[in-house]
PDB file of C-alpha atoms in Angstrom:
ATOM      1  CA  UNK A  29      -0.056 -53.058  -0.071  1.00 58.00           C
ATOM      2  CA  UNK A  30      -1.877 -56.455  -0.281  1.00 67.00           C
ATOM      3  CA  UNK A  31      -3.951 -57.570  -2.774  1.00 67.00           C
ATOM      4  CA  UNK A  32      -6.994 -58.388  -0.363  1.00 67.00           C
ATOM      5  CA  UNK A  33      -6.632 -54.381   0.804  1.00 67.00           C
ATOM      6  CA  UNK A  34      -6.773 -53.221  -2.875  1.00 64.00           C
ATOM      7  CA  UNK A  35     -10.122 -55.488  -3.505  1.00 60.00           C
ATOM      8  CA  UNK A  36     -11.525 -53.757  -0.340  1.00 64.00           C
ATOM      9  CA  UNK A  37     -11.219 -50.895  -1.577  1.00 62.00           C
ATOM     10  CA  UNK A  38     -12.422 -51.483  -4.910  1.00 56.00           C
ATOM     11  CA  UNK A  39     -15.495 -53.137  -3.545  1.00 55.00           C
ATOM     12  CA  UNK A  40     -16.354 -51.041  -0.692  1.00 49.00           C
ATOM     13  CA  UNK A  41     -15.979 -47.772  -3.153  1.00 49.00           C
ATOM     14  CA  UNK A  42     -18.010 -49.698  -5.627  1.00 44.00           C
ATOM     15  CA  UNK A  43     -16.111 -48.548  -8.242  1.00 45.00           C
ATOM     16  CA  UNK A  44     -16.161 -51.869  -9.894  1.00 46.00           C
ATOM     17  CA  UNK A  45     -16.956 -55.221  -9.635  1.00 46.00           C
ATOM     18  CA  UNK A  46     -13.572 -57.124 -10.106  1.00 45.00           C
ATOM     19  CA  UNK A  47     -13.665 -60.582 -11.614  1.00 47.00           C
ATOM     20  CA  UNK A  48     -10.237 -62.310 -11.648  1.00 47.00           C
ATOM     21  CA  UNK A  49      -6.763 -60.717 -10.031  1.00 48.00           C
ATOM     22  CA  UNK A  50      -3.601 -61.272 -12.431  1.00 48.00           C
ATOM     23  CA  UNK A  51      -0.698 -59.954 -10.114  1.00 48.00           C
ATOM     24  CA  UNK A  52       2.716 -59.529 -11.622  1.00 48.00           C
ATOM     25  CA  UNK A  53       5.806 -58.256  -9.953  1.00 46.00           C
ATOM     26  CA  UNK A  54       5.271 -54.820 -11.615  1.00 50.00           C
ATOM     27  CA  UNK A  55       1.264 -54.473 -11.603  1.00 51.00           C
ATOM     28  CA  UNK A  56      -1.591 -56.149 -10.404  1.00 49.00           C
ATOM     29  CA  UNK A  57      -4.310 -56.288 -13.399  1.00 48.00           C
ATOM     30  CA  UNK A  58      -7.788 -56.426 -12.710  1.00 48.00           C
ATOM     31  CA  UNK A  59     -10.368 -57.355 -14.807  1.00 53.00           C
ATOM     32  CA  UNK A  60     -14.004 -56.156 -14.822  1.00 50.00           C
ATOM     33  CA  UNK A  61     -17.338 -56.618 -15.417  1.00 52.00           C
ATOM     34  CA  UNK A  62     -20.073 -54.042 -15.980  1.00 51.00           C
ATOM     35  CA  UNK A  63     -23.261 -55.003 -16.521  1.00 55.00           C
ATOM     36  CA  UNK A  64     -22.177 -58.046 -18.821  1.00 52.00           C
ATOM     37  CA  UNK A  65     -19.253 -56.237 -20.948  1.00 52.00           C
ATOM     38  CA  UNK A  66     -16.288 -57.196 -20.383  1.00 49.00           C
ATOM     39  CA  UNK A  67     -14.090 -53.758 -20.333  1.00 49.00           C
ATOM     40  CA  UNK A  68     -10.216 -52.956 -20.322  1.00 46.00           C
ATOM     41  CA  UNK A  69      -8.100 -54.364 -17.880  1.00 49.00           C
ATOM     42  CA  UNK A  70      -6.956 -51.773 -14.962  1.00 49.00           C
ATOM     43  CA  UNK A  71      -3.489 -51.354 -13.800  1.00 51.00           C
ATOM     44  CA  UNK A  72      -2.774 -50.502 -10.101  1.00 51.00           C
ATOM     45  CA  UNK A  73       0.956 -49.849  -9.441  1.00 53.00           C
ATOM     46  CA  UNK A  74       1.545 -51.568  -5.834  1.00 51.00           C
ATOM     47  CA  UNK A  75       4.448 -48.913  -5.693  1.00 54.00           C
ATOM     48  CA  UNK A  76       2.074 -46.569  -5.335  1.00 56.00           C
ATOM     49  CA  UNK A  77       0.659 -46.573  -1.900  1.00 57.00           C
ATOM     50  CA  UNK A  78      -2.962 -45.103  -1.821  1.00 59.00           C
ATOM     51  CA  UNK A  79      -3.302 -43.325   1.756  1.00 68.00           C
ATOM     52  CA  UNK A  80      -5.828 -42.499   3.776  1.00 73.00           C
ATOM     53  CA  UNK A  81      -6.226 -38.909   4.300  1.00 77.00           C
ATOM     54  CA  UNK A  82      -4.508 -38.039   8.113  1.00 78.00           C
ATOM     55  CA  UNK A  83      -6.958 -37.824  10.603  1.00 84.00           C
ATOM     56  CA  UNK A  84      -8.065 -34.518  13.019  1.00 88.00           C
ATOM     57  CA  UNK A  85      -6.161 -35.827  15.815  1.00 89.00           C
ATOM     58  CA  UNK A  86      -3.103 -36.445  13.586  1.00 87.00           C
ATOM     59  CA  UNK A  87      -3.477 -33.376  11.682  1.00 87.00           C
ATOM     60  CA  UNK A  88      -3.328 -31.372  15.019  1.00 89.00           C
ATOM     61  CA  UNK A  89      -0.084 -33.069  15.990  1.00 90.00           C
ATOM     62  CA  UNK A  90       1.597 -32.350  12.572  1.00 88.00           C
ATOM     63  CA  UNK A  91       0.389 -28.847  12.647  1.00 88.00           C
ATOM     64  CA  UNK A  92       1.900 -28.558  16.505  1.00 87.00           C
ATOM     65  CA  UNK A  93       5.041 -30.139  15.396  1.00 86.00           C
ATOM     66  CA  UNK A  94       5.504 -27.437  12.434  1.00 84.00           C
ATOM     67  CA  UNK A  95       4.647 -24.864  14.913  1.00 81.00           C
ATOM     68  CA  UNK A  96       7.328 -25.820  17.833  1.00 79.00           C
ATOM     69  CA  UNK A  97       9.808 -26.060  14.677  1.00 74.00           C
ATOM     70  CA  UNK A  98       9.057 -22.791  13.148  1.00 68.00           C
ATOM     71  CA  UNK A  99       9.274 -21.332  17.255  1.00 64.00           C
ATOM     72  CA  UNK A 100      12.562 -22.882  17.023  1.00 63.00           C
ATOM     73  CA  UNK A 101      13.392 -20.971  13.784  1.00 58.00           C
ATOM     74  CA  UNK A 102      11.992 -17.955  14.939  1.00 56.00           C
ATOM     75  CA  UNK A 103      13.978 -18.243  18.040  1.00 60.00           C
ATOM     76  CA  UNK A 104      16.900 -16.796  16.367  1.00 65.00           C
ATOM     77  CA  UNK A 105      15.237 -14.127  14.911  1.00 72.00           C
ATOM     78  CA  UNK A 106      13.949 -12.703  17.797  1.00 76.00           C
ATOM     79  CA  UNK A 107      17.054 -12.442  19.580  1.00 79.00           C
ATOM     80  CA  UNK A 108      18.140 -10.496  16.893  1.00 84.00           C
ATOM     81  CA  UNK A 109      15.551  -8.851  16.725  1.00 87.00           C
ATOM     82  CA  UNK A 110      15.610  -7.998  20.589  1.00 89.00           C
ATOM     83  CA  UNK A 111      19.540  -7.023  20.332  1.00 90.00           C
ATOM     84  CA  UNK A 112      18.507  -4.540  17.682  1.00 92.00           C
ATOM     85  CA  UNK A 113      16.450  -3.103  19.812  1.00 93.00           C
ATOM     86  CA  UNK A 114      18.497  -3.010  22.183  1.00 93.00           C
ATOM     87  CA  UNK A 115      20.706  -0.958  20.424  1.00 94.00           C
ATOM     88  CA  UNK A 116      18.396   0.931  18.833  1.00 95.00           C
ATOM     89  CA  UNK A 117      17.629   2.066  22.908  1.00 95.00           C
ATOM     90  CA  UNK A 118      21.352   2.513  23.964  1.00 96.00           C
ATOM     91  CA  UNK A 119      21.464   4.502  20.598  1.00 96.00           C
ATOM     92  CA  UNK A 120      19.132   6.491  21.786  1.00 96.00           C
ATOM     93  CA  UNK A 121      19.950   7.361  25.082  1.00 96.00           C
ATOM     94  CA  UNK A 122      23.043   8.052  23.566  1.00 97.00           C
ATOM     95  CA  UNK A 123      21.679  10.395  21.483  1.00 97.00           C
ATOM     96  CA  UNK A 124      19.701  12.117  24.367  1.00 97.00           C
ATOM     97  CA  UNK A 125      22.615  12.716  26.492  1.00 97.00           C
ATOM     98  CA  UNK A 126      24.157  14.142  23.483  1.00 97.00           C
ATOM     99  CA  UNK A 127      21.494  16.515  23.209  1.00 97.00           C
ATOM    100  CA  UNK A 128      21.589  17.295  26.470  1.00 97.00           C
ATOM    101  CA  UNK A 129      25.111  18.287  27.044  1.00 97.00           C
ATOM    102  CA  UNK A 130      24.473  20.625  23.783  1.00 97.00           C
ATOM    103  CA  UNK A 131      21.440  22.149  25.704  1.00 97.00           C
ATOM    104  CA  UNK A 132      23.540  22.877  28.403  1.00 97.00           C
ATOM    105  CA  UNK A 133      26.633  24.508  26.127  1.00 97.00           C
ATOM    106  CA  UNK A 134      23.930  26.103  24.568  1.00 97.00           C
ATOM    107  CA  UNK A 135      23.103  27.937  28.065  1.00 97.00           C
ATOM    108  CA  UNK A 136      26.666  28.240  29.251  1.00 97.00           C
ATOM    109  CA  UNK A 137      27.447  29.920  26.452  1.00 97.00           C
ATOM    110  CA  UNK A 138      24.256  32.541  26.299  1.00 97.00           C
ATOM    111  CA  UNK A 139      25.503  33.136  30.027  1.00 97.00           C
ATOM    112  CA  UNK A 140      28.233  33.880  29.368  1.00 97.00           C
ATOM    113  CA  UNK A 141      27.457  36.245  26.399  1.00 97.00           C
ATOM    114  CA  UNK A 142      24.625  37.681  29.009  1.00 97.00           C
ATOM    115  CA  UNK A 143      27.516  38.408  31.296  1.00 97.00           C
ATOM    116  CA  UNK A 144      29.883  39.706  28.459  1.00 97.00           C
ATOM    117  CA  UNK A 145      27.293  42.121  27.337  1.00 97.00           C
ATOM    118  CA  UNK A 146      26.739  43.463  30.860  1.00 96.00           C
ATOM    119  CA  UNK A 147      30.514  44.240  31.020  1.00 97.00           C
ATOM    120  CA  UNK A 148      30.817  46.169  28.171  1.00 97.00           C
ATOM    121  CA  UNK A 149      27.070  48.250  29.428  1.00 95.00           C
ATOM    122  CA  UNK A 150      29.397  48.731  32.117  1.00 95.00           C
ATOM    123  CA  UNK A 151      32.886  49.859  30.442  1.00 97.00           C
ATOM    124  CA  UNK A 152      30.388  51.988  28.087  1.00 94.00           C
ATOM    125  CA  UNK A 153      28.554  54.125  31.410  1.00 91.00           C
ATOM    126  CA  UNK A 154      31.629  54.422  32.433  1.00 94.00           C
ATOM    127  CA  UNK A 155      33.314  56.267  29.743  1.00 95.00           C
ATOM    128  CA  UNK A 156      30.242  57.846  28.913  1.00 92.00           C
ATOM    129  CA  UNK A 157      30.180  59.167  32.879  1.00 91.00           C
ATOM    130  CA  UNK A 158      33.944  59.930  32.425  1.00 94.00           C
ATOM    131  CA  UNK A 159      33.377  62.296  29.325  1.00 92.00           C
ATOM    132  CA  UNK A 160      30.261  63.902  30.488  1.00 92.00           C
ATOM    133  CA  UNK A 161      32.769  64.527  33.958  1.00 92.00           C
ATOM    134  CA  UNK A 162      35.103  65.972  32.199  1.00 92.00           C
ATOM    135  CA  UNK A 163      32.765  67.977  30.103  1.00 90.00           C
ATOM    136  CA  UNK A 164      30.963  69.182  33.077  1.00 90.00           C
ATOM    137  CA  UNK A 165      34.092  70.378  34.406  1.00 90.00           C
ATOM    138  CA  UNK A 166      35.010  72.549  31.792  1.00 89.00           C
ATOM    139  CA  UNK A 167      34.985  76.641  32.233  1.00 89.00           C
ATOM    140  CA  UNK A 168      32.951  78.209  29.576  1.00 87.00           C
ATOM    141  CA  UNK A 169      33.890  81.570  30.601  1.00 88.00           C
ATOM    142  CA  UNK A 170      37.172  82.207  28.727  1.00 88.00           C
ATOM    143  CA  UNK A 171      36.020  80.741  25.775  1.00 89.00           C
ATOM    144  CA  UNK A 172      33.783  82.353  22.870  1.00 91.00           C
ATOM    145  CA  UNK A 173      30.577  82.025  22.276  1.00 92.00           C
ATOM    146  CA  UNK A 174      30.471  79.357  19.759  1.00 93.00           C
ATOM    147  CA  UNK A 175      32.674  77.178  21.700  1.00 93.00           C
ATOM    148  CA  UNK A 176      30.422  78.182  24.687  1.00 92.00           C
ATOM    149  CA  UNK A 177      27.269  77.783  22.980  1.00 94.00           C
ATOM    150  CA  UNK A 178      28.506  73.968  22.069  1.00 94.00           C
ATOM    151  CA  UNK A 179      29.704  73.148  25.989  1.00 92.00           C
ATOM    152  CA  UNK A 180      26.909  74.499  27.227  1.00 93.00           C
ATOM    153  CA  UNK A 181      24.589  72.459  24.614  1.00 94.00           C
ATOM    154  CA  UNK A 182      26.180  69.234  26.043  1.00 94.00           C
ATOM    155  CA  UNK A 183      25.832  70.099  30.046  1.00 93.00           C
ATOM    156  CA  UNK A 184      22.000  70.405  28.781  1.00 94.00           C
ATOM    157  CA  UNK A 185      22.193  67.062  27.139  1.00 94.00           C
ATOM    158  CA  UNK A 186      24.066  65.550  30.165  1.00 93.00           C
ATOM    159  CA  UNK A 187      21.859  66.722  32.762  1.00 92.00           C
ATOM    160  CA  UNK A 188      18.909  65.202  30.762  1.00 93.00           C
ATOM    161  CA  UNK A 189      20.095  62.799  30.498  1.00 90.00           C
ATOM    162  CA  UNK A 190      21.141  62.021  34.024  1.00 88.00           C
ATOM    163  CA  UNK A 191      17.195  63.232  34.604  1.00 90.00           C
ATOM    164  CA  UNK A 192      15.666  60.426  32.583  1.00 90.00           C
ATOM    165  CA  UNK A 193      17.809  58.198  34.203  1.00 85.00           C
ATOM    166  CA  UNK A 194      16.926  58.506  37.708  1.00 83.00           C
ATOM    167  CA  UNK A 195      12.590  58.870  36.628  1.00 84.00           C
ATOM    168  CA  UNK A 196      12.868  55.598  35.228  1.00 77.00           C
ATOM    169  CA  UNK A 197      14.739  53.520  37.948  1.00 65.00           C
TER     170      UNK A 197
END
């Protein structure tokens, strides 16, 4: 920074009017003059560079240029981010076809339980057609009367039964 920038400044601020320039390797001492006192001396450090502020068109380039690098960053997040979902899909659909082969256990098995039950209706009417045969069959006239009494109760029941059945189908 020259001296003849640092008096610009001074003077075009009008921060002070500067009267003589002492400049040392270190500083650069001004001296100064308001309104007819002589004040303190002021000591600028030429080290210390005294910027402008950036400009709108600048400003909009820095701002760009931390945007495209914070893309970049996010770059790599994102395709983790997009592999996690992608798992998170093939997860699912995973999970899905899990389900769906249990559904369909699920309804094997109820068929088949259906079909087991139907078997034993079966192996039961059967029996139960058997015994009412045989008890249909039996003579009641050599026995006595209470054993008659109970054979004859039961051809009653059977042929009730048999009644009922054939009214409701």
């Amino acid at each position: 920074m020259s001296i003849q920038h640092l008096l610009q400044m001074y003077t075009f601020h009008k921060i002070m009017v500067v009267k003589e320039v002492i400049v040392n390797p270190s500083h650069v001492y001004f001296s100064q003059d308001r309104g007819g006192e002589r004040s303190e001396e002021v000591i600028v450090n030429p080290s210390q560079e005294l910027k402008r502020p950036v400009g709108r068109k600048d400003a909009k380039e820095i701002e760009k240029k931390r945007k495209r690098s914070k893309n970049e960053h996010d770059d790599g997040g994102a395709a983790i981010l997009e592999q996690l979902r992608a798992d998170h899909l093939e997860s699912k659909k995973q999970r899905n076809e899990h389900l769906k082969e249990m559904i369909q256990l699920a309804k094997e098995r109820t068929e088949r339980e259906k079909e087991r039950d139907e078997r034993e209706k079966k192996i039961e009417a059967h029996e139960q057609s058997e015994g009412d045969a045989k008890i249909m069959a039996v003579d009641t006239s050599v026995m006595g009367d209470i054993e008659r009494e109970y054979f004859n109760s039961r051809k009653k029941e059977i042929i009730e039964r048999i009644r009922t059945r054939s009214t409701t189908t």
